[in-house]
Amino acid sequence: MKRIIFLTVLAGLLGFSLNARNTSESINFRSAKKTVLNVSVDGQPVKVDWYVDNYVKYPNRPQDQLINVYVPENSTKSSPIMFYVNNGGWIANSYPDHTIAEGSDYNGTYDRVGVALKEGYVVVSYGCRSRANEPVDGSYLGHSPATMTDTKAAIRYLRHNRKALPAGDVEKIFITGTSGGGALSTLIAASGNSPDFFPSLHEIGAAGVSLEKDGTYSSDPACGDNVLGVIGYCPITDLGHACAAYEWLYGDTRRIMYITGEMNYPFVDESTVMSASSALAEQYTGYVGGLGLKDEEGNLITSANLKEYISGLMHEEIARTIEEIGAEQMQKDIEKKTRRGNRVNNGWLVFNDDGSYEYDLDKHLYYVAKYTTLKPAPAFSNKGLFVTHMNEDSLFGSAEVPYCPFNEYSWNNDKEDNGVGKDETGLSWEEYMLTEEGRELAMQIKMTSAIDYLLEGTSDIAPYWYVRHGMDDRDTSFAVEALLFAAIRSNPKVASRNVGFAWLMPHSGDYDVPEAYSWLKTIL
Ligand code: DHB
């Protein structure tokens, strides 16, 4: 026992935690394990060299902190690198050993792996820490920023090994992912080389981050964690305001659906949901205008005109889809068959005989909610309220606690016996956010959010952005995505972007591989 205390104190003096520095791994690509895979694309054989290595010197989940580098035979030193993230549910990050699998035949048009292999792109995937990880010696090491930090460390590994890589240009890294992975991809694209991540990168022994004698951190420009572009789908982002955004947009839909008897959660009653909904919606009102985001005409986006802004984005996609598939097919899509029967067009999108159409956002919201049950309120930060839905709370908090509520409503109403929340600290959210722990929580939240870094504008923001969110996706509010789109569209560091809503897509990704990868080709 004495020995453990001594080591802990010594580790503390040296500025690292014992958990983080339990082993020291080589991060030299020359010692990566190589396997030759035989696969095919549209029936044509392709050989792929598959390398596996550690990407940090001091992993605390060595079974997950591994990187796969897949090098197809037709790739060159100037091929782009497609960097696949997982983070499904903001949670699933275990090391994948079959991103490209021996003997598989890939479709070279519709499958992103098939396209990459056909074009000779290098494919990278990796595992990392996540909020689902069990504690190590009582410490929760998977909270923010662990997932983001590990992702950045894997990117740094590639640059660190640029000479040894048999193919792939480390200045042409495109990051891609869906949902939790869409949030992670956009965060990485927005926060290249941000010093916010240096302490956590240094702690795990990521390439290119040093601790100087004066206690500051520095980053070797040759080993940066910036990327050239992103292809992201339905990002579950802006978590700090996502619960509020959800109620701001869907609050009235809920109210109507309770009246019509279409809203029913077995675990929480109407008055609890609706009082949370109203309180959260109110929080969002002040937030939107404070961001200073502008629309294409230079008008400030506020909660008073955000619905108009969202409708404008929907109009863009509707007009584009009319061109692509025509009104008749769109009407069929709206009324498509589901397991619960045929969907009904409640008038959210009406096509007139003269080729014009009318769109109604409120009816659109009802249409979405009718066929996919809305998340309860609060939609994300809800663990301390006994809501068994997603519980993103476990992304946050110090290493001592399993989770932490991450907005005002959820903090003030936390009921669980967990060492956090107003119930146990005696501090309201406002008071707590002025404490040291509160500031750390604010930083953890920021480190998950692309919007924060796009607005701050000091990081190496990726110049190329392709982002989609489906028009039939209720996993986060259209408001969250609209503000993300606005932040991308108005960012001076963004050279080219292709971001918007996607015609009647549900919560999913990679549904438009031909379109997304032909966009990518225009950049290359
Ligand atoms: C995902 C979906 C969610 O509804 C959520 O809250 C977080 C992540 C996902 O599909 O990755």
GROMACS .gro file of N, CA and C and ligand atoms in nm, residues 88-90 179-180 236 375 380 390 392 475 507, ligand 1:
model
   47
   88GLY      N    1  -1.995   0.501  -3.300
   88GLY     CA    2  -2.140   0.480  -3.306
   88GLY      C    3  -2.201   0.495  -3.167
   89GLY      N    4  -2.310   0.568  -3.158
   89GLY     CA    5  -2.374   0.593  -3.029
   89GLY      C    6  -2.289   0.682  -2.939
   90TRP      N    7  -2.189   0.746  -2.995
   90TRP     CA    8  -2.088   0.819  -2.916
   90TRP      C    9  -2.023   0.723  -2.816
  179SER      N   10  -2.299   0.986  -3.749
  179SER     CA   11  -2.368   1.005  -3.620
  179SER      C   12  -2.270   1.044  -3.509
  180GLY      N   13  -2.251   0.956  -3.407
  180GLY     CA   14  -2.145   0.987  -3.311
  180GLY      C   15  -2.014   1.003  -3.386
  236ILE      N   16  -2.400   1.394  -3.430
  236ILE     CA   17  -2.465   1.419  -3.299
  236ILE      C   18  -2.370   1.513  -3.225
  375LYS      N   19  -3.708   1.124  -2.917
  375LYS     CA   20  -3.636   1.096  -2.792
  375LYS      C   21  -3.712   1.164  -2.679
  380PHE      N   22  -3.044   1.396  -2.445
  380PHE     CA   23  -2.905   1.346  -2.439
  380PHE      C   24  -2.852   1.339  -2.296
  390MET      N   25  -2.972   0.673  -2.443
  390MET     CA   26  -2.841   0.723  -2.488
  390MET      C   27  -2.749   0.765  -2.374
  392GLU      N   28  -2.565   1.030  -2.283
  392GLU     CA   29  -2.433   1.082  -2.320
  392GLU      C   30  -2.358   1.142  -2.200
  475ASP      N   31  -3.266   1.198  -3.467
  475ASP     CA   32  -3.173   1.167  -3.358
  475ASP      C   33  -3.114   1.293  -3.293
  507HIS      N   34  -3.170   0.830  -3.997
  507HIS     CA   35  -3.043   0.842  -3.925
  507HIS      C   36  -2.945   0.737  -3.977
  525DHB     C1   37  -2.592   0.805  -3.215
  525DHB     C2   38  -2.728   0.819  -3.212
  525DHB     C3   39  -2.785   0.895  -3.114
  525DHB     O1   40  -2.919   0.911  -3.108
  525DHB     C4   41  -2.707   0.957  -3.018
  525DHB     O2   42  -2.766   1.030  -2.921
  525DHB     C5   43  -2.568   0.945  -3.024
  525DHB     C6   44  -2.511   0.870  -3.123
  525DHB     C7   45  -2.531   0.721  -3.322
  525DHB     O3   46  -2.604   0.659  -3.401
  525DHB     O4   47  -2.407   0.715  -3.332
   0.00000   0.00000   0.00000
